[in-house]
Amino acid sequence: MRRLLPALVAASLAAPLAAQIITMGSASEPKELATFLARLSTDRPTLVVLDTPKAGWGTTFRALFRKDPLVEYFPQQGFRVLAAGEGIGAQLAAREGWEAVPRWLLIDGHGRIHAESRECPTAEILTTALRDAGWRPPLEALEKALAQRPDHLGFQQDRLRRLLELAEVRTRARLELPDPKEERGSRMSIMDGEGFDFSNQPASQDPFQGRTVQDLSSTEDAALWGPFAEALTRYVAQEAWATQPNGFRYRSMNMRGFLPVATPFARVSPTCREAYTRVLEATEAALRRVPTSAALWGLWTSLSAFVDRPLEPLLASMAPSPLAEAAWPPASLRLQAMREAMAAKHWPRAESLVKDHWARLLELGSSSKEDQSLLTSTQWDRIGSPYLEILLRQDRVSDAEALLDAWERHQGWKGVRSRAESLARSLGQTTLAERWKR
Amino acid sequence: MRAFALCLLAPALFAQASDLPASFRQELRRQAGPSCLVLEDKGTSLASALQALAAHDALADFDLSLTASDWLRWNKELEAWARRQLGGSGWLILDRTGKVLLQGKAWPKAEMLAAQLLQAGLLPPLQALTEFVQAHPDHAEARVERLQLLFRKATRRTRMLCAIPPRAKDPNATGATATAWTAEPVPSPEAPVPLDPKQDERLWGPVARELLRHLESPHWGEAIPDFSSYEHYPAAVHSPLMQASARRLLPAVQALLLAAPARSFALWSLWVDLKRIAGVPADRAFLAAMLPDAVVVDGRPALPEPNEMAIQAVVADARKSGDWEDAKRMLLGYWQVRVPKGSQPRKARGGDAEMLKVFQADSQAEWRGWFAPTLEALVRTRDEGRSLEVARYVRALPYLPDATTRLKKLALELGRPDLAARWSE
C-alpha cells in the first residue's frame, strides 16, 4: 500500500521547502531505498545530507557538529550523508523529482519531512531546525531524567559520559587536533581474575599523535573540563557509588557502565587529573573493603597512569581475605606490578611477580591441543619476554635458556627466538644474541 | 574404612597431584574451601552420604561440598584421573592448590574425617574467616564470604533437621546460554514449619545477626551477599529469625536498587532471596518505581526493562494470590522495552542455523519465564485484545517452531478453549 503522510512543520529559518512528503512503501520502490527509509527512526527525524563531491557538505556538516552550539548534539546519531547522484541518494531524488544538487532534510521513519533546504545552513539555522523538529541535546534529556531521580547512578553515569564527550570534542577543537577515526567498542574492557590484563584497555587513539603536550591554561581548563570534573568528584562522594555492578556472577564480561571516565585528554587538563585523584582515593578506599573487585581494579588501572600512582604501595596496604590469599595479588595486577618493579630495576621482586603467571601459562598451554593457542606471540610479549629480560638482567643465562626451551617444548609461538635475539642484543648480550640467532 | 586408613598412611598423597588436569586445577583455586570429588559406581551412594556428613557439627565449618563432582559429568580427563587415583569408586578431598588431602572408598565417621583434615593442615575456612573479620572489621568482602559460609552451614543443618530433600535437577534446564530467564525457582513451602526458638537461635541466630550487621553497614552494596545457589535453598524460610531480618532489610535493598544501576543482577538476586525468606509479596510502590515509564523523558520511558528474576518472583506472587495487576505491569514493561511497538521478529536467514540452535535451546526458559506468564497475566486481567498481539509475535519467532502447539495448550490450561483458536489465527 502506498501511504501518503501529511507534511509537518518546516524549520522556520530554513529555505523554502520543495517538498514536504516522502512517500513510503511503494511496491515499485527500489529495495535499497525502501530499506533505508524503513530503518530511519520513527521517534525523531534523521538528518539526511545529499552531497556532491564539489559541494563537500558531508565535511561541512560534520565540522558544524563539532563546534558550539551544535556540539551539544554530538555525537550525532541520526546523521546520514548520501551521494546526491548515486545509489540511495539518486533513488530518493528521482522519486521526489529533485535535481542532483546538494540538499539537506530532516526526515523521520514515517517519511515525514520536518525541514528541507538546498542552502548550506549556518549552525544557528540547523540548531533551530533540530529543536523545532523535536530534537533535544542528549544532556538536556539526562538533566530531565535526573530531575525525576537525582540519586539514580545510571543516569548520573550517562551524564558523566556525556560531559566527558563534550569536554573531549571541545578540547580537540580548541587545540585544533584532527578528528578521530571511528572508534568501535566501549571505553573499558575489564575482565576478572585470572589471565587477563586490566591495563590492556582498548587503545584509545592518541589525539596528540605522540607529540609532547602542555597543560591548558587555567581559564580554558576550567571552562572545558570544569563541569565534567565537578560531576565526577560529586559522583564518587556518594556512599553508593561503588555498588557492585553487573557481572560478578552473571554476564561476567559485562562491566559496561561502571564509570568509564578515562580519557587521553587528561594529559592536558590539570582539572581532570585532580578529579581522577579524588576518584582514585575513593577507589582505593573501596578496594580495601573489597580487594578482589574486578570492576574497581579496572577503574583504578584506567586512571592511575594519568596521575602517576604506583600499584605496589597500594597492594602493600591491603589485606586479602583468607579465601583470596592463595591468588593474591590477582594475576592481572601481578603483571602490572611486575612492570613497575622492572621500571624500578627491582629484578628479584619482578621475578617473583611473573613466575607463577609463567608457570600457569605453560600449564594451560600443555593441557590440551585446543589450549595451545594460548602460547601466542601476544602472551610471549606480555609474560615470556619480560620474564626473559628479568633473568638476563640478573645474568642468569642458563635460566633464560631454560625459559626459551620450555616455551618451545610446549609448542608456543615459533617466532620466539628472533624476539629473544633482539632482546639480548638490546641488553648488550651480543654473544647470547648470536647463539639465539642460530 | 580400610582403604581410608591406608590412604592416610601414604605420604605421597599429600604431594600436589601433578597430572591433575590444568582446567580443573584452575577451578579449585576459585573455591572457598576444600573440594570433594566423588566417583560413584552402581550401588554406591557416596554423594548423598556426604550431605549428612557435611552438616555434622564436627565438619560444618569445613564447608565440604560436591561442587567439584559436577565437573566429572563432562570432564572425561578428570574422571579418568580420579579413577586412576582411586582405582574405582571412592572419594577425594583436594585443597585449593590441587593437593589431595585425603581419599578413600567409603566415608569415615565425621569426627574422624574432621581430625584427619586438621591433621592434613587444613584450617576450616569459617574459622579462618572469623579470625580475619575480627582483625579487619571493615573488610566487606571477607564479611560477606563469612556470611555466605554461615548461611550454607545453617542451610545444611536445617535440611537435615527438617528432612528437606535436595533440589532435583531442572528437567528443562538447558545450560542458559542466551537467555536471561533463570530456571524455575524452587517453590517455597506453602506454610513452612517454623523452627522452635532454641533450634532457630542455634542454627540461624549467627546468620541473621551477620546479615543485619552487613546490610546495615555503610557501603554494603560494594559486596552483595549471594544466597541464590540452588543447593541450599529454601531452608532459611523455616527460620523466624531470618524472616524477621529479611523483612527489616528489604527496604534497604530496595532503596539501593532504586539508586544503583537498575539491572544489577547481584542486587536483584538478593532482593528475590530476601523476599522469599521474608515470605512477603513484593512492595507495590517499589515495583511501580522500577517500571520503564516510571521516569519519562521527552515522552519516552527512560528506565530499562524490569529484571527477569524480579518478574518471576512477582508472577509467583500472582499465582499465589490471584492478583495479576503487578505481574501484568511488569511483564508489559518488559515487553515495551524488548519489543518496541509494531516490531516483528526478524525472519531466519541462511547462516542463522547455528544461532537458531542456541536460541531454541533457551526458548523453553523464555517461553516459561516470559511469553506464557505474559499471556496468562493478560487473560487473568481480561486484556484479551493485547494477548492476540503477543500470540502473533510469539508465533513469528523463528526459534520457537512449536509456538502454535504451546499457545493452544496454554489457552486450554487457562480454561479458555476459545483463545486456543484465536491465538493461532
Coordinates of C-alpha atoms in Angstrom, one line a residue, chain A residues 39 43-44 134 136 140-142 144-146 148-149 151-155 157 194 235 238-251 257 285-293 296 319-327 360 363-364 367-368 371, chain B residues 22-23 25-26 29-33 77 96 125 128-129 132 136 138-142 145 149 179-181 217-219 221-226 228 256 258-267 269 289-290 294-298 300 302-303 308 338 349:
Chain A
R39 CA 15.4 1.9 9.1
D43 CA 10.9 8.7 17.2
R44 CA 12.7 11.6 15.8
G134 CA 11.7 17.9 18.5
R136 CA 16.9 17.9 22.3
E140 CA 19.1 18.1 28.3
A141 CA 17.3 14.7 28.3
L142 CA 19.6 13.5 31.0
K144 CA 15.3 15.9 32.9
A145 CA 15.7 12.3 33.9
L146 CA 17.9 13.4 36.8
Q148 CA 13.0 13.0 38.4
R149 CA 15.6 10.6 40.0
D151 CA 20.1 9.6 43.1
H152 CA 19.9 7.3 40.1
L153 CA 23.5 6.2 39.5
G154 CA 22.7 5.1 35.9
F155 CA 21.5 8.5 34.9
Q157 CA 26.8 7.9 34.8
E194 CA 43.0 -14.9 36.0
Y235 CA 29.7 11.1 41.9
Q238 CA 28.2 9.3 47.2
E239 CA 28.1 6.4 49.6
A240 CA 26.6 4.0 47.0
W241 CA 28.8 5.0 44.1
A242 CA 30.8 1.7 44.0
T243 CA 27.8 -0.6 44.3
Q244 CA 28.8 -3.9 42.8
P245 CA 28.0 -3.7 39.2
N246 CA 26.5 -6.3 36.9
G247 CA 28.6 -9.2 36.0
F248 CA 30.0 -10.5 39.3
R249 CA 28.3 -13.8 38.8
Y250 CA 26.4 -13.4 35.6
R251 CA 27.3 -12.0 32.2
G257 CA 28.6 1.4 32.6
A285 CA 39.2 3.1 50.0
A286 CA 36.6 0.8 48.4
L287 CA 39.3 -1.7 47.3
R288 CA 40.5 -2.0 50.8
R289 CA 37.0 -3.2 51.6
V290 CA 36.6 -5.4 48.6
P291 CA 40.1 -6.2 47.4
T292 CA 39.2 -8.6 44.5
S293 CA 36.6 -6.4 42.8
L296 CA 37.2 -1.4 40.9
A319 CA 44.7 -7.4 53.2
P320 CA 43.2 -10.1 51.1
S321 CA 40.7 -12.3 52.8
P322 CA 41.9 -15.9 53.7
L323 CA 39.9 -17.2 50.7
A324 CA 41.7 -14.8 48.3
E325 CA 45.1 -15.2 49.8
A326 CA 46.3 -18.0 47.5
A327 CA 45.7 -16.0 44.4
R360 CA 50.3 -21.2 34.8
E363 CA 50.4 -25.4 32.4
L364 CA 47.4 -24.3 30.3
S367 CA 46.7 -29.2 29.0
S368 CA 45.1 -29.8 25.6
D371 CA 44.6 -24.6 24.6
Chain B
A22 CA 45.0 -28.0 34.4
S23 CA 41.5 -26.7 33.8
R25 CA 43.2 -27.0 38.9
Q26 CA 42.0 -23.5 37.9
R29 CA 41.6 -22.1 43.0
R30 CA 38.2 -20.4 42.7
Q31 CA 36.6 -22.5 45.5
A32 CA 36.1 -21.1 49.0
G33 CA 37.3 -24.3 50.8
E77 CA 40.0 -36.3 31.6
R96 CA 42.7 -25.2 46.5
P125 CA 37.5 -21.7 56.2
A128 CA 39.9 -18.6 59.2
L129 CA 37.4 -16.0 58.1
F132 CA 40.2 -12.4 59.9
H136 CA 39.6 -6.4 59.9
D138 CA 35.7 -3.0 57.7
H139 CA 36.7 -5.8 55.2
A140 CA 33.3 -6.1 53.5
E141 CA 34.5 -8.9 51.2
A142 CA 35.6 -11.2 54.0
E145 CA 32.3 -14.6 52.5
L149 CA 29.6 -19.8 54.7
T179 CA 18.5 -16.1 27.8
A180 CA 18.3 -14.2 31.0
W181 CA 15.4 -16.3 32.3
S217 CA 26.8 -1.0 57.4
P218 CA 27.9 1.8 55.1
H219 CA 29.0 0.8 51.5
G221 CA 26.5 -2.6 48.2
E222 CA 30.1 -3.0 47.3
A223 CA 29.9 -6.6 48.4
I224 CA 26.5 -8.1 47.9
P225 CA 25.9 -11.5 49.5
D226 CA 24.9 -14.3 47.3
S228 CA 21.0 -18.0 45.4
L256 CA 19.8 0.7 46.7
L258 CA 16.3 2.5 43.1
A259 CA 19.6 4.3 43.1
A260 CA 22.0 1.7 41.7
P261 CA 22.0 0.7 38.0
A262 CA 18.7 -1.0 37.6
R263 CA 20.0 -4.1 36.1
S264 CA 22.4 -5.1 38.9
F265 CA 22.0 -8.9 38.9
A266 CA 23.5 -9.5 42.3
L267 CA 21.3 -6.9 44.0
S269 CA 19.1 -11.7 43.3
A289 CA 9.1 2.9 40.6
M290 CA 11.2 0.4 38.7
A294 CA 8.4 5.5 36.0
V295 CA 10.7 8.1 34.5
V296 CA 9.5 9.6 31.2
V297 CA 11.8 11.9 29.3
D298 CA 10.6 13.6 26.1
R300 CA 9.7 8.1 26.2
A302 CA 13.8 6.2 30.4
L303 CA 14.3 3.1 32.6
E308 CA 13.8 -11.1 34.8
R338 CA 12.1 -5.7 24.4
R349 CA 18.2 -16.2 7.1

